[in-house]
Coordinates of C-alpha atoms and ligand atoms in Angstrom, one line a residue:
X179 CA 79.6 92.6 80.2
X180 CA 77.9 94.6 77.5
X181 CA 78.4 98.4 78.0
X182 CA 81.4 98.2 80.3
X183 CA 85.0 98.0 79.1
X184 CA 86.6 99.2 82.3
X185 CA 85.7 99.5 85.9
X186 CA 85.1 103.2 85.4
X187 CA 82.4 102.5 82.9
X188 CA 80.5 100.8 85.7
X189 CA 80.2 104.2 87.4
X190 CA 78.3 105.6 84.5
X191 CA 76.1 102.5 84.2
X192 CA 75.4 102.7 88.0
X193 CA 74.5 106.4 87.6
X194 CA 71.9 105.5 85.0
X195 CA 70.5 102.5 86.8
X196 CA 70.2 103.7 90.4
X197 CA 67.8 106.2 91.9
X198 CA 69.9 109.3 92.6
X199 CA 69.7 109.0 96.4
X200 CA 71.5 105.7 96.1
X201 CA 74.0 106.6 93.4
X202 CA 75.0 109.8 95.2
X203 CA 75.4 107.8 98.5
X204 CA 78.0 105.6 96.8
X205 CA 79.7 108.2 94.7
X206 CA 79.9 111.0 97.2
X207 CA 82.4 112.0 99.8
X208 CA 82.3 114.4 102.8
X209 CA 82.1 118.2 102.8
X210 CA 83.8 119.6 99.6
X211 CA 85.1 116.2 98.6
X212 CA 88.7 117.3 98.5
X213 CA 90.0 114.0 100.0
X214 CA 87.8 112.0 97.6
X215 CA 89.4 113.7 94.7
X216 CA 92.9 113.5 96.2
X217 CA 92.6 109.8 96.6
X218 CA 92.0 109.3 92.9
X219 CA 94.3 112.1 91.6
X220 CA 97.3 111.2 93.8
X221 CA 97.1 107.5 92.9
X222 CA 96.8 108.3 89.2
X223 CA 99.8 110.5 89.6
X224 CA 102.1 107.7 90.7
X225 CA 104.2 106.9 87.7
X226 CA 105.0 103.2 87.1
X227 CA 108.5 102.4 86.0
X228 CA 108.5 100.5 82.7
X229 CA 111.1 97.8 82.2
X230 CA 111.5 95.6 79.2
X231 CA 113.1 92.5 77.8
X232 CA 112.9 90.5 81.1
X233 CA 110.8 87.4 80.1
X234 CA 107.4 88.0 81.8
X235 CA 105.7 84.9 80.3
X236 CA 104.8 83.7 83.8
X237 CA 103.1 86.0 86.3
X238 CA 101.9 85.0 89.7
X239 CA 99.1 87.2 91.1
X240 CA 98.4 85.0 94.1
X241 CA 99.1 86.0 97.7
X242 CA 98.2 85.1 101.2
X243 CA 96.4 87.3 103.7
X244 CA 95.7 86.2 107.3
X245 CA 96.4 82.6 106.4
X246 CA 94.0 82.7 103.5
X247 CA 95.2 82.0 100.0
X248 CA 94.0 84.6 97.5
X249 CA 94.0 84.5 93.7
X250 CA 94.5 88.3 93.6
X251 CA 96.0 90.6 96.3
X252 CA 92.5 92.2 96.5
X253 CA 89.4 92.1 98.8
X254 CA 86.0 93.7 98.5
X255 CA 85.8 96.5 101.1
X256 CA 82.8 96.8 103.5
X257 CA 80.2 99.0 101.8
X258 CA 77.2 99.8 103.9
X259 CA 73.7 99.6 102.2
X260 CA 75.3 97.9 99.2
X261 CA 72.5 95.4 99.2
X262 CA 70.2 98.2 98.0
X263 CA 72.1 98.5 94.7
X264 CA 71.0 95.1 93.4
X265 CA 68.7 92.4 94.5
X266 CA 70.1 90.9 97.8
X267 CA 73.3 92.7 96.7
X268 CA 75.8 91.6 99.3
X269 CA 75.0 87.9 98.5
X270 CA 75.7 88.6 94.8
X271 CA 78.9 90.4 95.5
X272 CA 80.1 87.7 97.9
X273 CA 79.5 85.1 95.2
X274 CA 81.5 87.1 92.7
X275 CA 84.4 87.5 95.3
X276 CA 84.3 83.7 96.0
X277 CA 84.4 82.9 92.3
X278 CA 87.4 85.2 91.9
X279 CA 89.2 83.6 94.8
X280 CA 89.3 86.8 97.0
X281 CA 87.6 87.7 100.3
X282 CA 84.4 89.6 100.6
X283 CA 84.0 91.9 103.7
X284 CA 80.5 92.4 104.9
X285 CA 79.7 95.8 106.5
X286 CA 78.0 96.1 109.9
X287 CA 75.3 98.1 108.1
X288 CA 74.7 95.7 105.1
X289 CA 71.2 95.1 103.8
X290 CA 71.6 91.3 103.9
X291 CA 72.3 89.8 107.3
X292 CA 75.5 87.8 108.0
X293 CA 73.7 84.5 108.0
X294 CA 72.2 85.1 104.5
X295 CA 75.6 85.9 103.0
X296 CA 77.6 83.2 104.7
X297 CA 75.0 80.5 103.7
X298 CA 75.3 81.6 100.1
X299 CA 79.1 81.0 99.8
X300 CA 81.5 78.3 100.9
X301 CA 84.6 80.5 101.4
X302 CA 84.9 82.3 104.7
X303 CA 84.0 86.0 104.5
X304 CA 85.4 88.9 106.6
X305 CA 83.2 90.9 108.9
X306 CA 83.5 94.6 109.5
X307 CA 82.4 96.1 112.8
X308 CA 81.9 99.6 114.1
X309 CA 82.2 100.5 117.8
X310 CA 78.6 100.5 119.1
X311 CA 77.5 101.9 122.4
X312 CA 75.7 98.7 123.4
X313 CA 78.6 96.3 124.1
X314 CA 76.1 93.5 124.6
X315 CA 74.9 93.9 121.0
X316 CA 78.5 94.0 119.8
X317 CA 79.1 90.8 121.6
X318 CA 76.1 89.3 119.9
X319 CA 77.4 90.4 116.5
X320 CA 80.8 89.0 117.1
X321 CA 79.4 85.7 118.2
X322 CA 77.3 85.6 115.1
X323 CA 80.4 86.4 113.0
X324 CA 82.3 83.6 114.7
X325 CA 79.4 81.2 114.4
X326 CA 79.0 82.0 110.7
X327 CA 82.7 81.1 110.1
X328 CA 83.9 84.7 109.3
X329 CA 87.7 84.4 109.1
X330 CA 88.8 88.0 109.8
X331 CA 87.4 90.9 111.8
X332 CA 87.8 94.4 110.3
X333 CA 87.3 96.9 113.1
X334 CA 86.6 100.3 111.6
X335 CA 87.9 103.2 113.7
X336 CA 87.5 106.3 111.6
X337 CA 83.8 106.8 112.3
X338 CA 83.5 107.9 115.9
X339 CA 81.2 110.5 114.4
X340 CA 79.7 110.5 110.9
X341 CA 81.2 112.8 108.2
X342 CA 79.2 115.6 106.7
X343 CA 78.0 114.2 103.4
X344 CA 76.2 117.0 101.8
X345 CA 75.4 115.1 98.6
X346 CA 73.1 112.9 100.7
X347 CA 71.1 116.0 101.6
X348 CA 70.8 117.2 98.0
X349 CA 69.8 113.8 96.7
X350 CA 67.1 113.2 99.3
X351 CA 68.8 110.3 101.2
X352 CA 69.2 112.4 104.3
X353 CA 67.5 115.6 105.4
X354 CA 64.2 115.1 103.5
X355 CA 62.3 113.7 106.4
X356 CA 58.8 112.3 106.9
X357 CA 56.3 111.8 104.2
X358 CA 57.8 114.3 101.8
X359 CA 61.2 112.6 102.0
X360 CA 59.7 109.1 101.5
X361 CA 57.7 110.3 98.5
X362 CA 60.8 111.9 96.9
X363 CA 62.7 108.6 97.2
X364 CA 59.7 106.6 96.0
X365 CA 59.5 108.9 92.9
X366 CA 63.2 108.4 92.2
X367 CA 62.7 104.6 92.5
X368 CA 59.7 104.7 90.1
X369 CA 61.6 106.6 87.5
X370 CA 64.3 104.0 87.5
X371 CA 62.2 101.0 86.6
X372 CA 65.0 98.4 86.3
X373 CA 66.1 99.1 89.9
X374 CA 62.4 99.3 91.0
X375 CA 61.8 95.9 89.6
X376 CA 65.0 94.3 90.7
X377 CA 65.4 95.8 94.2
X378 CA 62.3 97.7 95.0
X379 CA 59.9 94.8 94.3
X380 CA 62.1 91.7 94.4
X381 CA 64.9 92.8 96.7
X382 CA 62.8 92.7 99.9
X383 CA 63.1 92.9 102.9
X384 CA 64.6 96.4 102.7
X385 CA 66.4 96.6 106.0
X386 CA 69.8 96.5 107.7
X387 CA 70.0 92.8 108.2
X388 CA 72.5 92.9 111.1
X389 CA 71.0 95.7 113.1
X390 CA 67.3 94.9 112.3
X391 CA 66.9 93.2 115.7
X392 CA 67.7 96.5 117.5
X393 CA 65.8 98.7 115.1
X394 CA 62.6 96.7 115.5
X395 CA 59.7 98.1 113.5
X396 CA 61.6 101.3 112.7
X397 CA 62.9 100.2 109.3
X398 CA 62.9 103.6 107.4
X399 CA 66.1 105.2 106.1
X400 CA 65.7 108.0 108.6
X401 CA 65.5 105.4 111.4
X402 CA 68.8 103.9 110.1
X403 CA 70.6 107.2 110.1
X404 CA 69.2 108.1 113.5
X405 CA 70.4 104.8 114.8
X406 CA 73.9 105.4 113.5
X407 CA 74.0 108.9 115.0
X408 CA 72.8 107.6 118.4
X409 CA 74.6 104.3 118.6
X410 CA 78.0 104.6 117.1
X411 CA 80.3 105.2 120.1
X412 CA 82.4 108.4 120.0
X413 CA 84.1 107.4 123.3
X414 CA 86.0 104.6 121.3
X415 CA 89.7 104.5 122.2
X416 CA 92.6 102.1 122.1
X417 CA 91.4 100.7 125.4
X418 CA 88.4 99.2 123.7
X419 CA 90.6 97.0 121.6
X420 CA 91.0 94.8 124.8
X421 CA 87.2 94.3 124.6
X422 CA 87.4 93.4 120.9
X423 CA 90.3 91.0 121.6
X424 CA 88.5 89.3 124.4
X425 CA 85.5 88.6 122.1
X426 CA 87.4 87.8 118.9
X427 CA 90.4 85.4 118.7
X428 CA 90.9 85.4 114.9
X429 CA 92.8 87.9 112.8
X430 CA 92.0 91.5 113.7
X431 CA 92.4 94.3 111.2
X432 CA 92.0 97.9 112.2
X433 CA 90.6 100.0 109.4
X434 CA 90.9 103.7 109.1
X435 CA 94.5 104.3 109.9
X436 CA 96.1 107.4 108.2
X437 CA 98.9 108.2 110.5
X438 CA 102.2 106.5 111.3
X439 CA 101.8 106.8 115.1
X440 CA 98.4 105.2 115.0
X441 CA 99.8 102.4 112.8
X442 CA 102.5 101.8 115.4
X443 CA 99.8 101.8 118.2
X444 CA 97.9 99.2 116.2
X445 CA 101.0 97.0 115.9
X446 CA 101.7 97.5 119.7
X447 CA 98.2 96.2 120.7
X448 CA 98.9 93.2 118.6
X449 CA 96.5 93.7 115.6
X450 CA 97.3 91.4 112.7
X451 CA 96.6 94.1 110.2
X452 CA 95.6 97.6 109.4
X453 CA 93.8 99.2 106.5
X454 CA 95.3 102.6 105.5
X455 CA 92.1 104.3 104.7
X456 CA 90.2 107.6 104.9
X457 CA 86.9 105.8 104.3
X458 CA 87.0 106.7 100.7
X459 CA 87.0 110.4 101.5
X460 CA 83.7 110.1 103.3
X461 CA 84.8 111.1 106.8
X462 CA 87.3 114.0 107.5
X463 CA 87.6 116.0 104.3
X464 CA 91.0 117.6 103.9
X465 CA 93.0 114.6 105.2
X466 CA 95.7 113.3 102.8
X467 CA 95.0 110.7 100.2
X468 CA 95.8 107.2 101.1
X469 CA 98.4 107.0 98.3
X470 CA 100.3 109.7 100.2
X471 CA 99.7 108.4 103.7
X472 CA 100.6 104.8 102.9
X473 CA 104.4 104.8 102.3
X474 CA 105.5 106.2 105.7
X475 CA 103.1 103.9 107.4
X476 CA 104.3 100.8 105.5
X477 CA 107.9 101.8 106.3
X478 CA 107.1 102.1 110.0
X479 CA 105.0 98.9 110.5
X480 CA 105.3 96.8 107.4
X481 CA 107.4 94.2 109.1
X482 CA 105.1 94.0 112.1
X483 CA 101.7 93.7 110.6
X484 CA 99.9 93.2 107.3
X485 CA 99.2 96.5 105.7
X486 CA 96.1 96.8 103.5
X487 CA 95.1 100.0 101.7
X488 CA 92.1 101.5 99.9
X489 CA 90.9 104.7 98.5
X490 CA 90.5 105.7 94.8
X491 CA 91.4 102.2 93.5
X492 CA 89.6 101.9 90.2
X493 CA 91.8 99.6 88.1
X494 CA 94.5 96.9 88.2
X495 CA 97.0 99.6 87.7
X496 CA 95.9 101.3 90.9
X497 CA 96.2 97.9 92.7
X498 CA 99.8 97.6 91.5
X499 CA 100.5 101.3 92.5
X500 CA 99.2 100.6 96.1
X501 CA 101.3 97.4 96.3
X502 CA 104.3 99.3 95.1
X503 CA 103.7 102.0 97.7
X504 CA 103.9 99.3 100.4
X505 CA 100.6 97.6 100.8
X506 CA 100.3 93.8 101.1
X507 CA 96.8 93.8 99.8
X508 CA 94.2 96.3 98.4
X509 CA 90.5 96.8 99.2
X510 CA 88.1 97.8 96.4
X511 CA 85.2 100.0 97.6
X512 CA 83.2 101.9 95.1
X513 CA 84.6 99.8 92.2
X514 CA 82.5 96.9 93.3
X515 CA 79.5 98.9 94.4
X516 CA 79.3 100.5 91.0
X517 CA 79.7 97.2 89.2
X518 CA 77.0 95.6 91.4
X519 CA 74.6 98.4 90.8
X520 CA 75.2 98.2 87.0
X521 CA 75.1 94.5 86.5
X522 CA 74.8 92.5 89.7
X523 CA 77.1 89.5 90.4
X524 CA 78.1 89.3 86.7
X525 CA 79.2 92.9 86.9
X526 CA 81.3 92.4 90.0
X527 CA 82.9 89.3 88.4
X528 CA 83.6 91.1 85.2
X529 CA 85.1 94.1 87.1
X530 CA 87.4 91.7 88.9
X531 CA 88.5 90.1 85.6
X532 CA 89.3 93.6 84.3
X533 CA 91.3 94.3 87.4
X534 CA 93.2 91.1 87.0
X535 CA 93.9 91.7 83.3
X536 CA 95.1 95.3 84.1
X537 CA 97.3 94.0 86.9
X538 CA 98.9 91.5 84.5
X539 CA 99.8 94.2 82.0
X540 CA 101.2 96.5 84.7
X541 CA 103.2 93.6 86.3
X542 CA 104.6 92.5 82.9
X543 CA 105.7 96.0 82.0
X544 CA 107.2 96.8 85.3
X545 CA 108.9 93.5 85.3
X546 CA 107.3 92.2 88.5
X547 CA 106.6 88.5 88.1
X548 CA 104.9 88.0 91.4
X549 CA 103.1 90.1 93.9
X550 CA 106.1 89.9 96.2
X551 CA 108.3 91.5 93.6
X552 CA 106.0 94.6 93.4
X553 CA 107.8 97.3 95.4
X554 CA 109.2 100.8 95.0
X555 CA 111.3 99.3 92.2
X556 CA 108.1 99.5 90.2
X557 CA 107.8 103.3 90.6
X558 CA 109.6 106.2 88.8
X559 CA 111.1 108.9 91.0
X560 CA 109.6 107.8 94.2
X561 CA 110.5 110.5 96.6
X562 CA 107.7 110.6 99.2
Ligands
FMN665 C1 78.8 103.7 99.8 C2 79.9 103.4 100.8 C3 79.6 102.8 102.0 C4 80.7 102.4 102.9 N1 80.4 101.8 104.0 C5 81.4 101.4 104.8 C6 81.1 100.6 106.0 O1 79.9 100.3 106.3 N2 82.1 100.2 106.8 C7 83.4 100.6 106.5 O2 84.3 100.2 107.3 N3 83.7 101.3 105.4 C8 82.7 101.7 104.6 N4 83.0 102.4 103.4 C9 84.4 102.7 103.1 C10 85.0 101.5 102.2 O3 85.1 100.4 103.0 C11 86.4 101.9 101.7 O4 87.2 102.3 102.7 C12 86.3 103.0 100.6 O5 85.2 102.8 99.8 C13 87.6 103.0 99.8 O6 87.5 104.0 98.9 P1 87.1 103.8 97.3 O7 85.6 103.6 97.3 O8 87.5 105.1 96.7 O9 87.8 102.6 96.8 C14 82.0 102.7 102.5 C15 82.3 103.3 101.3 C16 81.3 103.6 100.4 C17 81.6 104.2 99.1

């Protein structure tokens, strides 16, 4: 892809391509963004252990997650509103994931509805769900996910209340209400003509596909945020997992675990997997990076459930680092959102090829010939 030689380049391309209110929404974290920075810095800080002269002519990057064979130990994380970054964006990203042989996870608050995405790909996708006050609506969404052939449910538990994302106020995504707010966003769109043409004009309808039925005619961004504030359920507790279980018989993955005791509770209720995640530093600022949180969690529950991790993963080296710290698989969040914004499906495909190539180098030089062989043996001075 012209202009991008690494996944990080896509961030800069996305910054140029997107209206600021959309770029800052992807790029930003909560409050002072301490955790957002920690995710990246702590992961970068993990030193890989170089080993040589071990014949690494054959490398196996495949793995299996929840009964699904993957070409890479990677999945695309749920990213809300991603469909606004490129025309029918979630469809493009799901196609790129399918071509790369990895799962795509659709957010509850995607632009494209479930049926649009699942009818564009053959491979089963994963579906992410938040706890919503209206259990009847949750039932409907789960039935849709089942009907559309989604293979795995990712139940996100770290958003009983939304984090304070101040960048969204500065950029005009939130806070700037009414006519003035709309005009500010329209102006940003008009001054980014490639986006205006691709998404603004040809990417319609601009709505949250899965929640459109309950939002009705209220399709503005402010309506969306108001819906989230009023409908995400802060009473959510472990007891609600019974409800989810009764409506979903497939693999259940609890996303947003950062503490060993919560990981043990997830194993106790019989979840198939967890995602060690702090929502990419978008919820409680000040919590540890996932690179720091992961090892004790993997040690505590790694033999009872599948441990996935995300947060700050921007390269194949980072994927190897997460696996070495104890993850069985890694979710990419911003990495795919930037690539999608910069270059659509081709951008996401290219980013995934970069991740694969970087993984190959890291595996070869840490002497790990297969994903299974990547463990703490691949790290220098691991003492956390
Ligand atoms: C713009 C944006 C929107 C997100 N929306 C959701 C969402 O709808 N549901 C969810 O479970 N996580 C959501 N996340 C969190 C991601 O799934 C993932 O945990 C996070 O992006 C990982 O950090 P990274 O972006 O640094 O890789 C979102 C993240 C971003 C950046």
